[in-house]
Structures are given as structure tokens and as C-alpha cells.
PDB file of C-alpha atoms in Angstrom:
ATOM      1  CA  UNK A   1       1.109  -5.337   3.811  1.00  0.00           C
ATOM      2  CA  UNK A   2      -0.421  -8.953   2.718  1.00  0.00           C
ATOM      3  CA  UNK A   3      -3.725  -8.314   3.990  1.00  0.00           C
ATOM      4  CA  UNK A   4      -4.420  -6.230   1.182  1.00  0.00           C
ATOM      5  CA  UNK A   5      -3.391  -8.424  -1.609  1.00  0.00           C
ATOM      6  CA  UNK A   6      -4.404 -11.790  -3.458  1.00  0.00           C
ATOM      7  CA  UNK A   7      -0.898 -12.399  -4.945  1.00  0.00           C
ATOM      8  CA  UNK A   8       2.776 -11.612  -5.074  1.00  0.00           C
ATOM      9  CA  UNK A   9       4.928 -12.300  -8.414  1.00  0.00           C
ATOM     10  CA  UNK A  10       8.783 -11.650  -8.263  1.00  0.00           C
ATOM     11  CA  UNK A  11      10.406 -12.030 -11.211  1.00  0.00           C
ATOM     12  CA  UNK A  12      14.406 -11.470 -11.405  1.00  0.00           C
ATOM     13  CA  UNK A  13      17.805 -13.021 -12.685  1.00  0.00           C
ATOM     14  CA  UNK A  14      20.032 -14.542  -9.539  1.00  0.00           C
ATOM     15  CA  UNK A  15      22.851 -12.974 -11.536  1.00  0.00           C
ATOM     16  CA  UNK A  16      21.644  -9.925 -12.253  1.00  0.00           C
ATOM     17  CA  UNK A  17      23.038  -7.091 -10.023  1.00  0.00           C
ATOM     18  CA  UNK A  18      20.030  -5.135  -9.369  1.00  0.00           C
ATOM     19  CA  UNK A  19      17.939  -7.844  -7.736  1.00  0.00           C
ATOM     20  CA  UNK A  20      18.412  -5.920  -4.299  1.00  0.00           C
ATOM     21  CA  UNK A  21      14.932  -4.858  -4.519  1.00  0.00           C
ATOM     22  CA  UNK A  22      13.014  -7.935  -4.974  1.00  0.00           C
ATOM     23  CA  UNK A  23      15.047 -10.279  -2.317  1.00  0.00           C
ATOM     24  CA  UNK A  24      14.083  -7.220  -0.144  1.00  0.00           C
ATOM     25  CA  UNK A  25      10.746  -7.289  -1.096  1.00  0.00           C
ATOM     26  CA  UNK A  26      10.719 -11.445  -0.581  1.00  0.00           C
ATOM     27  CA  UNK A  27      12.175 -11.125   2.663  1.00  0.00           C
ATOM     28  CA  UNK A  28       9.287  -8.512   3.860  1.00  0.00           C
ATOM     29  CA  UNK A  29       6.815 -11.166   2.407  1.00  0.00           C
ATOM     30  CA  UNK A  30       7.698 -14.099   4.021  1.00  0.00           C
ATOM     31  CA  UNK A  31       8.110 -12.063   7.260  1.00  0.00           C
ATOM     32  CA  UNK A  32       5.822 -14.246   9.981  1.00  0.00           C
ATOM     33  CA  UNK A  33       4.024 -10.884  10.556  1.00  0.00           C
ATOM     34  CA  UNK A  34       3.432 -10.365   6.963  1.00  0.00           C
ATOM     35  CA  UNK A  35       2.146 -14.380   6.448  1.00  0.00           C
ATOM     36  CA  UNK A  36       0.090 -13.896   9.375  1.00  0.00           C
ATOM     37  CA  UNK A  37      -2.509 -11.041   7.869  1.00  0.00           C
ATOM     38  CA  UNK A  38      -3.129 -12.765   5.110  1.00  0.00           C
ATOM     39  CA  UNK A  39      -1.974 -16.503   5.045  1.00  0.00           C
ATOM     40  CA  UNK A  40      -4.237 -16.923   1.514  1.00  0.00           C
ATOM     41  CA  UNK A  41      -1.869 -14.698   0.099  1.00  0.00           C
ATOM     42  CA  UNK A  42       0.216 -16.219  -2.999  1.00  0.00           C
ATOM     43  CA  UNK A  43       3.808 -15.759  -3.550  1.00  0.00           C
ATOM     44  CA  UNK A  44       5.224 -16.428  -6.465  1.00  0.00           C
ATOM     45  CA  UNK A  45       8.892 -16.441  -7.412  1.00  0.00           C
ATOM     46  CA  UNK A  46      10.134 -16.472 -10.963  1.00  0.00           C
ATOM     47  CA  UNK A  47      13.482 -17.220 -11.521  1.00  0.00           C
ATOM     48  CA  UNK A  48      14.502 -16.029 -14.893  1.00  0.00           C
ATOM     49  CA  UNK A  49      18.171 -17.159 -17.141  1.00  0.00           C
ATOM     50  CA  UNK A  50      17.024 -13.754 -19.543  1.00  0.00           C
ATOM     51  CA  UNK A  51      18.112 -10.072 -19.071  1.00  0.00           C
ATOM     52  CA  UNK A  52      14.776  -9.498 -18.369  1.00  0.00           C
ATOM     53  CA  UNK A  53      14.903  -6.563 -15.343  1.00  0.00           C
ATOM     54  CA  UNK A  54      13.845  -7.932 -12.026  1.00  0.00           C
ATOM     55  CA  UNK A  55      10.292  -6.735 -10.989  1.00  0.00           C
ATOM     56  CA  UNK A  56       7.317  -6.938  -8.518  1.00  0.00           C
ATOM     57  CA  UNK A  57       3.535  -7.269  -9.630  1.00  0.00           C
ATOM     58  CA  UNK A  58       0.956  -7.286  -6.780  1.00  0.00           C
ATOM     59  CA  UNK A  59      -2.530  -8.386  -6.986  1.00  0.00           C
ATOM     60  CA  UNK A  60      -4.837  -6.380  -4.580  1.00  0.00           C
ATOM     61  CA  UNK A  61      -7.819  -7.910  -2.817  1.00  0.00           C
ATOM     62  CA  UNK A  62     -10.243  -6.372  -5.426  1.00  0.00           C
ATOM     63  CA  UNK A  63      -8.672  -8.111  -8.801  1.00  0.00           C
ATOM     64  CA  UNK A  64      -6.171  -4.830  -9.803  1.00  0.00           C
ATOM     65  CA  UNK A  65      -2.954  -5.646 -10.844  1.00  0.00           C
ATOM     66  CA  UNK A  66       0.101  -2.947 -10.759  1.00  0.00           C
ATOM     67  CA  UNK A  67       3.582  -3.708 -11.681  1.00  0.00           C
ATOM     68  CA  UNK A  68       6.828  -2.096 -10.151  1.00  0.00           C
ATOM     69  CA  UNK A  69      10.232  -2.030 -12.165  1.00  0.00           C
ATOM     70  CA  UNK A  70      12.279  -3.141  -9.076  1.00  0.00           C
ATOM     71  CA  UNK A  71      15.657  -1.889 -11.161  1.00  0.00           C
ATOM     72  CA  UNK A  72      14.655   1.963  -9.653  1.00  0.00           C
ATOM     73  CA  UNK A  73      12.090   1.072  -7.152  1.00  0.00           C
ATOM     74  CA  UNK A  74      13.164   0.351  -3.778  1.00  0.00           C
ATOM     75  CA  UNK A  75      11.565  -2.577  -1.602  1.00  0.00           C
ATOM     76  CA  UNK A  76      10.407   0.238   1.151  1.00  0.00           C
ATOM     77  CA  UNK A  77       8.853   2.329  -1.428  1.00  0.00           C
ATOM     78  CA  UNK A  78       6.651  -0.553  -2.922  1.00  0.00           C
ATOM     79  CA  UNK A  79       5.621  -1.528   0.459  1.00  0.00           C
ATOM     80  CA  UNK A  80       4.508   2.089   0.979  1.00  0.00           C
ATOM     81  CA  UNK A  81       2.739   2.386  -2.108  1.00  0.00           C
ATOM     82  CA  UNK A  82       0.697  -0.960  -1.445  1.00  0.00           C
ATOM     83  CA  UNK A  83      -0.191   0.065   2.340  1.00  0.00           C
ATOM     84  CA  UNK A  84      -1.134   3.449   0.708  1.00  0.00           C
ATOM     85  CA  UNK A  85      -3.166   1.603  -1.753  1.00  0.00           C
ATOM     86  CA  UNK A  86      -4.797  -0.885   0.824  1.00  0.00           C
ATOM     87  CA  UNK A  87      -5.531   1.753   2.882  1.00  0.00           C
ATOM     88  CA  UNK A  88      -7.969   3.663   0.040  1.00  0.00           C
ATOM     89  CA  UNK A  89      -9.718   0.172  -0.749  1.00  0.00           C
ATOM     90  CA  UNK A  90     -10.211  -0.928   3.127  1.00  0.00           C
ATOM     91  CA  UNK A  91     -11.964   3.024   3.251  1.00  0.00           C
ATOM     92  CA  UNK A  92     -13.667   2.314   0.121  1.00  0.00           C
ATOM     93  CA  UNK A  93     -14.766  -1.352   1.181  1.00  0.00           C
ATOM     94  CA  UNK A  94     -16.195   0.689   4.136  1.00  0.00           C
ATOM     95  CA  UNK A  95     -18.449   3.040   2.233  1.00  0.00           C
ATOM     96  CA  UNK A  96     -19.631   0.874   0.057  1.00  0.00           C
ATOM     97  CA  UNK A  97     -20.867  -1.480   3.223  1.00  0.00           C
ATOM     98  CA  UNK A  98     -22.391   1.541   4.861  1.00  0.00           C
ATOM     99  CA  UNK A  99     -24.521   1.619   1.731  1.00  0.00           C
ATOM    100  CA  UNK A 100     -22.472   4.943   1.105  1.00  0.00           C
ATOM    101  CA  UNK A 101     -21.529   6.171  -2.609  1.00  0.00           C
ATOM    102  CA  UNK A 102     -17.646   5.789  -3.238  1.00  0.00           C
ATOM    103  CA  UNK A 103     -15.824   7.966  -4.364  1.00  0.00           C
ATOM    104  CA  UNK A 104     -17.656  10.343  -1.802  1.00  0.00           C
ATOM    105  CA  UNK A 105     -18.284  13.517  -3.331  1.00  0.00           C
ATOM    106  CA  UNK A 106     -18.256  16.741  -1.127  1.00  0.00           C
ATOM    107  CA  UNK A 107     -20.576  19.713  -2.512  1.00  0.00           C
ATOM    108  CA  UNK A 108     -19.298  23.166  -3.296  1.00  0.00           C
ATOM    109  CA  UNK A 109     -20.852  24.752  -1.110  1.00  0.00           C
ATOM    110  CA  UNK A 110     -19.659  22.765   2.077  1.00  0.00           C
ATOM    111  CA  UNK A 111     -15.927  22.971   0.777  1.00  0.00           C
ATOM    112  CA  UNK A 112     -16.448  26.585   0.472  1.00  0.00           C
ATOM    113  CA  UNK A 113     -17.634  26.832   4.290  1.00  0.00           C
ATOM    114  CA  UNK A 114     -14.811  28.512   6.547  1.00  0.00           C
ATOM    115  CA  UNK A 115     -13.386  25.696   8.974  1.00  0.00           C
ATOM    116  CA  UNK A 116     -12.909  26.911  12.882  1.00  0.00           C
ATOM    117  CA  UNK A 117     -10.441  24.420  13.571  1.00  0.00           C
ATOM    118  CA  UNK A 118      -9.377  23.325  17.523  1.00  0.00           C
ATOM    119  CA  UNK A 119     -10.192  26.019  20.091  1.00  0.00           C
ATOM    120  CA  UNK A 120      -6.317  26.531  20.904  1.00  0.00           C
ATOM    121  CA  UNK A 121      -5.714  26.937  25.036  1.00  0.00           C
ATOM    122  CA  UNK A 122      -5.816  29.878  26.622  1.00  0.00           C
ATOM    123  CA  UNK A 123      -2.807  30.866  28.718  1.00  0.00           C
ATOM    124  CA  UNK A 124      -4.460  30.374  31.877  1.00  0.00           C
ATOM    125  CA  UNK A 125      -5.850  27.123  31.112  1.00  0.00           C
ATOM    126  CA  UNK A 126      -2.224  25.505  30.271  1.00  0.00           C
ATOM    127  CA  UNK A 127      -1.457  23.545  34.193  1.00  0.00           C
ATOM    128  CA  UNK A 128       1.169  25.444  35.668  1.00  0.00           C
ATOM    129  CA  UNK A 129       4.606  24.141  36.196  1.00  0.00           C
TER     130      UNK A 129
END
């Protein structure tokens, strides 16, 4: 989940009830596999004495910031969101190093053409049991 981010801020009360979601979120952090994908990787934690509600912002790899309310927002689903994320930037990165246009743009005409999928198997080409 690291590998795709600059920096990790997690702001929350110790005293504050829902901070489930952040010391979650920590945990999966400082995980040795998580460290280990991206050891440049900063990870903040701000303790706060204000009923300020705990939350999560990420940094990705290419400067954009996003912010989670961790109140509502499970540790599991953040991480999801993030790999989700990383995943559409690493395909991007990709593109754009092929010398390819990002976002690619498919023509009309080719999402119009019928697709003919997977030959499925014929009967007698299943082995036999």
C-alpha cells in the first residue's frame, strides 16, 4: 500500500472513541511488509487534545492529496481505495513511459465492434474422467 504514496498523516484524539480506524490504519503502516515497498514513505502522527474527528490524509507518489474522515471510514476500506488508486497511476505511469496518451481514449467505432469472447470447449474436448 506504501509504494504508492509520499506521506501518511494521522490525526486523532487518544480519548476519543472512534480512533479505531486510524490505530488500524497505523498498525497496517508500520507493518514490515508495508515499510518495506516504500521505506521513503513518511508517517506522520498527530496527536490532538481538540474534538477534532480523527482522520487519514495520504499523499500519492504524484503530489495528490485526499483526505478520509476515519469517524465512518474503516481502515480496510482506505487501504482499498489507495491500492485502487495506486493501481490507476502505476497504469498511467506506464502509458505515459510508452510515449502513450493517458487517459487512453478508445474510438466509437472500435467500442461499437461485436466482441467474440473465449472459444468455450466443446464436449468432446473436456479430458474424460
Amino acid at each position: 500500500m506504501l509504494k504508492f504514496l509520499s506521506k501518511v498523516k494521522i490525526e486523532f484524539n487518544a480519548l476519543d472513541p472512534r480512533l479505531a480506524s486510524c490505530m488500524e490504519f497505523l498498525a497496517q503502516c508500520n507493518a514490515r511488509k508495508a515499510k518495506e515497498s516504500n521505506p521513503s514513505c513518511q508517517i506522520q502522527v498527530k496527536r490532538r487534545t481538540d474534538d477534532f474527528p480523527p482522520q487519514i490524509t495520504v499523499t500519492f507518489a504524484n503530489g495528490v492529496e485526499e483526505t478520509f474522515d476515519a469517524t465512518s471510514t474503516p481502515a480496510q476500506h482506505i487501504r482499498t481505495l489507495i491500492l485502487d488508486k495506486g493501481r490507476v497511476l502505476e497504469t498511467e505511469q506506464m502509458f505515459r513511459e510508452a510515449g502513450e496518451k493517458w487517459p487512453v481514449v478508445i474510438p466509437d467505432h472500435e467500442l461499437q465492434q461485436p466482441f467474440t469472447g473465449i472459444k468455450p470447449k466443446k464436449a468432446e474436448d473436456k479430458p474424460q474422467q
